GROMACS .gro file of C-alpha atoms in nm:
model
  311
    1UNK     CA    1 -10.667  -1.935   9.089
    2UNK     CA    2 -10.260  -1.864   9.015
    3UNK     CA    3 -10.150  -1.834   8.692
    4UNK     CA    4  -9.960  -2.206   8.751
    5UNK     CA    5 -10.293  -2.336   8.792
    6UNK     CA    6 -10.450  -2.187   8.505
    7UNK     CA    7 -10.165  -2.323   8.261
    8UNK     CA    8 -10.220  -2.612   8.407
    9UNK     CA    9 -10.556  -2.671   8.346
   10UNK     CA   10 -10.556  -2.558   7.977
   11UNK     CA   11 -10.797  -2.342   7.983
   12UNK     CA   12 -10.606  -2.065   7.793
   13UNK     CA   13 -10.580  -2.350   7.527
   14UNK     CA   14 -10.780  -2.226   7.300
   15UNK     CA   15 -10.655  -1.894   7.262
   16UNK     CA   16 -10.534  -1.809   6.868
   17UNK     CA   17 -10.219  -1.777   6.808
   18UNK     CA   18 -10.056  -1.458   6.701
   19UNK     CA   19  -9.944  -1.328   6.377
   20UNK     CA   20  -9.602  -1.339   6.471
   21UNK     CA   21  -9.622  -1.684   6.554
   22UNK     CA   22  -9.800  -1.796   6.290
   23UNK     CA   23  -9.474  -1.612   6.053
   24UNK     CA   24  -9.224  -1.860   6.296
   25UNK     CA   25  -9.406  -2.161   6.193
   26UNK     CA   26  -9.445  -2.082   5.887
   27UNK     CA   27  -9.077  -2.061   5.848
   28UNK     CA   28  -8.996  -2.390   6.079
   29UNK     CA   29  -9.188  -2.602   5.866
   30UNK     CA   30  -9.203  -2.464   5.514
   31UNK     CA   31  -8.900  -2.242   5.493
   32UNK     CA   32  -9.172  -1.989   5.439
   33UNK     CA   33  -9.044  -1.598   5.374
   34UNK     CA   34  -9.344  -1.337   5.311
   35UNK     CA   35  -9.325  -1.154   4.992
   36UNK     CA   36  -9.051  -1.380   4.892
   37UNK     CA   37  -9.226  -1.695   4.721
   38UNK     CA   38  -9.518  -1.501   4.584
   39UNK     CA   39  -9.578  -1.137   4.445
   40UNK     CA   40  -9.594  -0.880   4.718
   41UNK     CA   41  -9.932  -0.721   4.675
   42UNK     CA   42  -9.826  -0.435   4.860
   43UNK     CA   43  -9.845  -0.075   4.644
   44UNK     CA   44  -9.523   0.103   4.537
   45UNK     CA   45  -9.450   0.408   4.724
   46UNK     CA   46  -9.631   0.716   4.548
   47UNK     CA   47  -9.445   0.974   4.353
   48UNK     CA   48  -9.521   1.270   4.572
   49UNK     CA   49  -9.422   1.098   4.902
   50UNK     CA   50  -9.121   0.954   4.753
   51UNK     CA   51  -9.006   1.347   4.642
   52UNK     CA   52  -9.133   1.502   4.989
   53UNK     CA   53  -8.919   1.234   5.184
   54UNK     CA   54  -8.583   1.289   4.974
   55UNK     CA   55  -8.635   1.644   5.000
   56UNK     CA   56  -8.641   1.586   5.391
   57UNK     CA   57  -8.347   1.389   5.398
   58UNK     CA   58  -8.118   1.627   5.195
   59UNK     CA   59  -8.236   1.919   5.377
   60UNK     CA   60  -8.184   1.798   5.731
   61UNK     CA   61  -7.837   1.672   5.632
   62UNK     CA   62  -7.732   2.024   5.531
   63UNK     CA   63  -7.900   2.163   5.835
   64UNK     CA   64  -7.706   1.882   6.074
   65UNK     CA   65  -7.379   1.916   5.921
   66UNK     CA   66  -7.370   2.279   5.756
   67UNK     CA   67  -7.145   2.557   5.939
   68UNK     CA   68  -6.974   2.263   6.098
   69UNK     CA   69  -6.639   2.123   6.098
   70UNK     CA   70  -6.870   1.826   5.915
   71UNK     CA   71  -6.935   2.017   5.665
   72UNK     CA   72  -6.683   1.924   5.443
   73UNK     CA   73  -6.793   1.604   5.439
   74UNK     CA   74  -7.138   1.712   5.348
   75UNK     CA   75  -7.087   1.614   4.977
   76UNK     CA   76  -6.959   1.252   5.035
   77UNK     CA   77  -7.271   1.171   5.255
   78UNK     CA   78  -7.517   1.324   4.965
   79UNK     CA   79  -7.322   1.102   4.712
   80UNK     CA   80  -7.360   0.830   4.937
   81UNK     CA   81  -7.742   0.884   4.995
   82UNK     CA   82  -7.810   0.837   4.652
   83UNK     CA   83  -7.547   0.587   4.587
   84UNK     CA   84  -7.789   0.403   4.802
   85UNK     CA   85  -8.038   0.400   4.568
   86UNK     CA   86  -7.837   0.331   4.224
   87UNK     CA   87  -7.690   0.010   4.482
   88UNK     CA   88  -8.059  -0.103   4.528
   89UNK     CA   89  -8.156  -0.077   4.148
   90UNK     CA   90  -7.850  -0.278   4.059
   91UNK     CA   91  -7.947  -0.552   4.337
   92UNK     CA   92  -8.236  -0.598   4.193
   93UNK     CA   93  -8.162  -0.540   3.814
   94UNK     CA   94  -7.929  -0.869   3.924
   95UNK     CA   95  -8.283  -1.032   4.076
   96UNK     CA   96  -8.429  -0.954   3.727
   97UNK     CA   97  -8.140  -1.114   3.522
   98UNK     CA   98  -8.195  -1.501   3.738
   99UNK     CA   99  -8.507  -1.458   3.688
  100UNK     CA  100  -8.515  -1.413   3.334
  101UNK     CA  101  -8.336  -1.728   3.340
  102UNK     CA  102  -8.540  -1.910   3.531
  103UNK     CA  103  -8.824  -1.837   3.271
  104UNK     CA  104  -8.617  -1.952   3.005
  105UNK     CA  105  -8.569  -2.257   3.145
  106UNK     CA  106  -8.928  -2.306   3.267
  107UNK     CA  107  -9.022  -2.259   2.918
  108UNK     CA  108  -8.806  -2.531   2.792
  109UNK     CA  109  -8.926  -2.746   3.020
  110UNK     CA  110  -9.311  -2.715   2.961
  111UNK     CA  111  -9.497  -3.042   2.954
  112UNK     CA  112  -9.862  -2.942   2.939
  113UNK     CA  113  -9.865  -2.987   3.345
  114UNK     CA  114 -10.082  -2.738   3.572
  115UNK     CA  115  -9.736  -2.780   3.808
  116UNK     CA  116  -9.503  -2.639   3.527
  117UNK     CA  117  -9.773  -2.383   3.384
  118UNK     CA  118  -9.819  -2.226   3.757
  119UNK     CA  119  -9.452  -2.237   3.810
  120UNK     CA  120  -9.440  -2.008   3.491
  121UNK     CA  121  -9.733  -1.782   3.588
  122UNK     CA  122  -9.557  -1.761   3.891
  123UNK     CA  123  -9.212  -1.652   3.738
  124UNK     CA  124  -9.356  -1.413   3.523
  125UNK     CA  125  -9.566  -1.189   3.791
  126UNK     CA  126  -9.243  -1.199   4.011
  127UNK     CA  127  -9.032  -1.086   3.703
  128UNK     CA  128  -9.283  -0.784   3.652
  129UNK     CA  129  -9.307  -0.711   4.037
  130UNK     CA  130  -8.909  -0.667   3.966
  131UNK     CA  131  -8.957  -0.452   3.701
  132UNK     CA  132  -9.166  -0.212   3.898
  133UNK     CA  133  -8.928  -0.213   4.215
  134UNK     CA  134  -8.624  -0.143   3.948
  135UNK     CA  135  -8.770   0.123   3.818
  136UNK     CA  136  -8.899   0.278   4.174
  137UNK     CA  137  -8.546   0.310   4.264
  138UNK     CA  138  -8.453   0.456   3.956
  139UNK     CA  139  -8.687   0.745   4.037
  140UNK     CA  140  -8.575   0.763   4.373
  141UNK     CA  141  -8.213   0.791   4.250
  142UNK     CA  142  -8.313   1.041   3.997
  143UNK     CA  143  -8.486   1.258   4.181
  144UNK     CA  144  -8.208   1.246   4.475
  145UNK     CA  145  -7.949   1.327   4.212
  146UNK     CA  146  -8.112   1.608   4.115
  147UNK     CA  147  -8.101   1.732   4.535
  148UNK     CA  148  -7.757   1.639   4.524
  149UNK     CA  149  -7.689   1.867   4.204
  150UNK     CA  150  -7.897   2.196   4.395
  151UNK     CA  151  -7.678   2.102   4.664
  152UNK     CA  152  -7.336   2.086   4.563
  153UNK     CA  153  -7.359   2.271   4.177
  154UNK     CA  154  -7.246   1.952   3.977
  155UNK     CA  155  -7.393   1.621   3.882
  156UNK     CA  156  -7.457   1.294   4.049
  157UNK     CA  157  -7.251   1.029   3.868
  158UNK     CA  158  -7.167   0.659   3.975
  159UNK     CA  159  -6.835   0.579   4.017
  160UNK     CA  160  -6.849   0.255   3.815
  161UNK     CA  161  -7.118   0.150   3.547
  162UNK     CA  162  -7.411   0.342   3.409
  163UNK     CA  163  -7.647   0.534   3.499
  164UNK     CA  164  -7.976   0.483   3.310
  165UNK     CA  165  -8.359   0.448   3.357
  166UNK     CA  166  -8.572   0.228   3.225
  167UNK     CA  167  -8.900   0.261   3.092
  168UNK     CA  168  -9.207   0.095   3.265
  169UNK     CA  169  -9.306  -0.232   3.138
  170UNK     CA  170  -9.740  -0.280   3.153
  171UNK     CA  171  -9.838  -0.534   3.411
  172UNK     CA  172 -10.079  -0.705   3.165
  173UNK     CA  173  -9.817  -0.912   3.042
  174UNK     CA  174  -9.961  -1.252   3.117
  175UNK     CA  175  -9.733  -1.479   2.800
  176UNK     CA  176  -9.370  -1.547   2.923
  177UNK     CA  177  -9.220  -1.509   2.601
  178UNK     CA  178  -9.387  -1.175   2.530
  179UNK     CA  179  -9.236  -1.078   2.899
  180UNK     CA  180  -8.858  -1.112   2.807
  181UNK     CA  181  -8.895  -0.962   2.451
  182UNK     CA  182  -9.055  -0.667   2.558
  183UNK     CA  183  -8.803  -0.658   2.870
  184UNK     CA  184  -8.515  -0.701   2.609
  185UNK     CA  185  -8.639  -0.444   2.401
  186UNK     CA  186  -8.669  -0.172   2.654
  187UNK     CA  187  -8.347  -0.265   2.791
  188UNK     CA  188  -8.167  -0.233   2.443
  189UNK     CA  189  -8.375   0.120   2.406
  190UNK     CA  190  -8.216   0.271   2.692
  191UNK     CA  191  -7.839   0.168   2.598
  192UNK     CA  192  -7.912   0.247   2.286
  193UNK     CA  193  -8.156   0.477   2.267
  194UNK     CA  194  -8.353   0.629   1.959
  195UNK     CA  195  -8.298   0.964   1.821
  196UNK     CA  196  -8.004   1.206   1.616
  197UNK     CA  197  -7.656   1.075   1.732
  198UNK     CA  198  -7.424   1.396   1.756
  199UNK     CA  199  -7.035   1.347   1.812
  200UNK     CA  200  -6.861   1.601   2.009
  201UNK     CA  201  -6.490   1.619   2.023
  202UNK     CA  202  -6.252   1.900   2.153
  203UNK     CA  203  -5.949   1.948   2.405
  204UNK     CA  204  -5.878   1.957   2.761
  205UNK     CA  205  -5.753   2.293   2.754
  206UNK     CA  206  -6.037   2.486   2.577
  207UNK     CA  207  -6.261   2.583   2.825
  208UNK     CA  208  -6.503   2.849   2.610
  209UNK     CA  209  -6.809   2.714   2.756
  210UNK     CA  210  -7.010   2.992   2.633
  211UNK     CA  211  -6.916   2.930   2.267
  212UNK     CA  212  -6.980   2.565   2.281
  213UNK     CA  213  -7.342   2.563   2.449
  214UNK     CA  214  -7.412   2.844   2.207
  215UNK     CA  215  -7.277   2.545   1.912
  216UNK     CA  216  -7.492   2.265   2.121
  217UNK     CA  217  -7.816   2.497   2.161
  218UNK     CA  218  -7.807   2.584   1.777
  219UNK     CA  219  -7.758   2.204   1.678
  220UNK     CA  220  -8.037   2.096   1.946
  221UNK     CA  221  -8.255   2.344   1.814
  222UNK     CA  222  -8.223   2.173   1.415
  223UNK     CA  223  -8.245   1.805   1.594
  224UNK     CA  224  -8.452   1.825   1.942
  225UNK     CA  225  -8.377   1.449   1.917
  226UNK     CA  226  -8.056   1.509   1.988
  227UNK     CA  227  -7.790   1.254   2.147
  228UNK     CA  228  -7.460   1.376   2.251
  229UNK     CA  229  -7.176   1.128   2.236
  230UNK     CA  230  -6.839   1.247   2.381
  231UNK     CA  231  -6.542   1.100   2.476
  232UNK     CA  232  -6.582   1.176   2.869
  233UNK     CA  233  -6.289   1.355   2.964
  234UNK     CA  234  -6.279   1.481   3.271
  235UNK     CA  235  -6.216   1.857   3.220
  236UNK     CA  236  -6.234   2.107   2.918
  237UNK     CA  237  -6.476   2.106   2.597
  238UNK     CA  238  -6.609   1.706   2.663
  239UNK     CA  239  -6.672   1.838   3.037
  240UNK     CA  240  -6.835   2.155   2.915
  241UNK     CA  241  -7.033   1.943   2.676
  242UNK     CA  242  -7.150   1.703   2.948
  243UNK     CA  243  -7.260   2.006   3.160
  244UNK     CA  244  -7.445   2.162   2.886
  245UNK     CA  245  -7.616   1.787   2.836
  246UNK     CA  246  -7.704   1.764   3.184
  247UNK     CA  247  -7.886   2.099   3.181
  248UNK     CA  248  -8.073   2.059   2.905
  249UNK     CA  249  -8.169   1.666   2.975
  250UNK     CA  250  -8.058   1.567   2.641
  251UNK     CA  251  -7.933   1.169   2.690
  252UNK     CA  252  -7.518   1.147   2.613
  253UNK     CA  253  -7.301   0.844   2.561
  254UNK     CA  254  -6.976   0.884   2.665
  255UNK     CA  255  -6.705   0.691   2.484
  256UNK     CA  256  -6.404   0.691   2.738
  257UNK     CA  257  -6.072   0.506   2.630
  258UNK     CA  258  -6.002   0.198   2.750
  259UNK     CA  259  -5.657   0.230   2.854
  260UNK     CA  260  -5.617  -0.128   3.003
  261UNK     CA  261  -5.667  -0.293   2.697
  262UNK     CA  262  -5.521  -0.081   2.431
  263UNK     CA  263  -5.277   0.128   2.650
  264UNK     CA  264  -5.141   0.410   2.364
  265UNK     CA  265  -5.367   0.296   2.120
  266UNK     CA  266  -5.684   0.356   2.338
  267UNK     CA  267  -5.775   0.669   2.256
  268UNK     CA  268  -5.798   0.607   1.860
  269UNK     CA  269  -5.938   0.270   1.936
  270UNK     CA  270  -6.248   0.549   2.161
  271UNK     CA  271  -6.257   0.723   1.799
  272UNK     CA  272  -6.371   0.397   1.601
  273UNK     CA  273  -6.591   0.301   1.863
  274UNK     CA  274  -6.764   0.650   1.836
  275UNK     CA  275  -6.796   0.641   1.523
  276UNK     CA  276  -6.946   0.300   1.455
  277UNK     CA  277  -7.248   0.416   1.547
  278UNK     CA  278  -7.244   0.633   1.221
  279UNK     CA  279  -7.372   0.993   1.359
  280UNK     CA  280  -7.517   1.238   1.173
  281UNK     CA  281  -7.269   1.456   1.230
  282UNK     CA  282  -6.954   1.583   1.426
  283UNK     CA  283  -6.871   1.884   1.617
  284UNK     CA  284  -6.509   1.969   1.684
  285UNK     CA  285  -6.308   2.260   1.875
  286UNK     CA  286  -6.012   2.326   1.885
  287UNK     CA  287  -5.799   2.009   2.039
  288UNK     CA  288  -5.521   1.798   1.970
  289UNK     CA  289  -5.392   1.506   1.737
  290UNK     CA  290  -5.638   1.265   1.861
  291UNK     CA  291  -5.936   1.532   1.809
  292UNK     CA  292  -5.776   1.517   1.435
  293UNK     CA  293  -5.765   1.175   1.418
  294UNK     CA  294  -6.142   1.192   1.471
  295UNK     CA  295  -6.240   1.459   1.237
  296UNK     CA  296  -6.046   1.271   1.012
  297UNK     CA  297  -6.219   0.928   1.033
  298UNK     CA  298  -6.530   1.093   1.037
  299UNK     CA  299  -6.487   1.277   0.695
  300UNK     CA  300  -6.333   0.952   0.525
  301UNK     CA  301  -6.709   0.746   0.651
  302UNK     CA  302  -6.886   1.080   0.537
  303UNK     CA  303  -6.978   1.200   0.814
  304UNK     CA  304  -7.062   1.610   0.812
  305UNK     CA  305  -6.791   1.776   1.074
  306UNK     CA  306  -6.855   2.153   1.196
  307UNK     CA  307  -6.484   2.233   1.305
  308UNK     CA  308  -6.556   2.564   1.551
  309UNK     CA  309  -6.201   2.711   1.549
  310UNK     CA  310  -6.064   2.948   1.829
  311UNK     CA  311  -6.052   3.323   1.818
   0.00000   0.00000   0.00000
């Protein structure tokens, strides 16, 4: 018997149809996308295999491209690597924000129906199953930054935005409006987080950096709680200060002037910003008028400044 004949006579008829198949007609008919309109049940990576992977992938771009002519390049493709994974968390972060929407509106439109109720239940797992995937790539962007700082000697930052991490959420959540409070909560604690606000202010010029982490260390060591806010300038004591924050993995806010919307005024417009969040003190080196201009605010709201002077 040829294989014409045997198609012929259906007698491979009854043979089940494969996965894949079932997927396309799935999608023909309902528009069906796995993982997409229910929670993925699938485990996060673990935290070991994520580290022992990144590790890879750093190490066998410096052996590919080091002693190269590549090699100056080697730095762009790191930042890009875990650029990668700050782009994912974003994505997603955006993923969280419609569907914290969605809930809201789901809730609104609750009418005692099993349809609307499931709908909700539905909204709510997918919401945490966000959460969870956030925060994975988070940790992956963490931990590649801190490759990417053994690698090159200075810190991963994103060219636009922030970088933050946010804290796990518990997947017993089951009430929708517990869900976005606590997500709200933990989103305000990481902009703002919790602990002894310390201003930092000095110029672009001084570049004593032994002199201020020996300031830093002895203020850290009265408040281990210790938040550095700086204005973010690109070189000198603020850039010191941001190294010496960095090492020691104290959280810093950096209050950078907004120079599109208050051109020559942006700078003292940064100082009233600073300052509005009242911290418990200020430490100043030596800078220029606009470092005045903020040990002078700060005095007139009572704030405590320690003014370090030069030699």
């Amino acid at each position: 018997m040829n294989l014409l004949s045997t198609l012929d006579d259906g007698s491979e008829a009854g043979q089940a149809a494969s996965p894949t198949d079932r997927v396309i007609y799935e999608m023909q008919i309902y528009g069906h996308r796995p993982f997409q309109d229910e929670p993925d049940p699938r485990p996060l990576p673990e935290e070991h295999v994520v580290q022992a992977s990144l590790t890879t992938v750093f190490d066998a771009l410096c052996e590919m491209l080091g002693d190269t002519r590549l090699e100056p390049d080697l730095e762009d493709l790191s930042w890009s690597t875990v650029n990668l994974f700050h782009r994912a968390g974003e994505r997603i972060q955006r993923e969280l924000d419609r569907n914290e929407e969605a809930q809201r509106t789901n809730q609104r439109e609750q009418d005692g129906s099993e349809v609307k109720s499931v709908e909700l239940e539905r909204l709510i797992a997918e919401g945490i199953t966000l959460l969870e995937r956030r925060n994975s790539f988070e940790f992956m962007r963490d931990y590649a930054a801190d490759l990417f700082e053994a690698q090159t000697g200075s810190a991963w930052r994103p060219r636009t935005g922030s970088k933050v991490s946010h804290a796990n959420l518990t997947a017993a959540m089951i009430d929708s409006r517990d869900f976005l409070s606590a997500r709200r909560r933990a989103e305000t604690e990481v902009l703002i987080p919790a602990g002894t606000k310390i201003a930092f202010a000095g110029g672009m010029d001084y570049n004593d950096h032994e002199r201020i982490w020996a300031k830093l260390d002895q203020v850290h060591a009265k408040h281990p709680d210790m938040i550095l806010l700086h204005g973010g300038a690109p070189k000198g004591a603020e850039r010191i200060a941001a190294c010496w924050a960095e090492a020691r993995k104290i959280t810093q806010i950096s209050f950078k002037p907004n120079w599109n919307k208050h051109a020559k005024a942006a700078p003292f417009r940064r100082n009233d910003e600073m300052l509005s969040i009242l911290p418990a003190g200020l430490i100043v080196f030596p800078g220029n008028g606009i470092t005045g201009n903020l040990a002078d605010k700060a005095r007139s709201l009572g704030i405590p400044v320690w003014n370090v002077g030069g030699d």
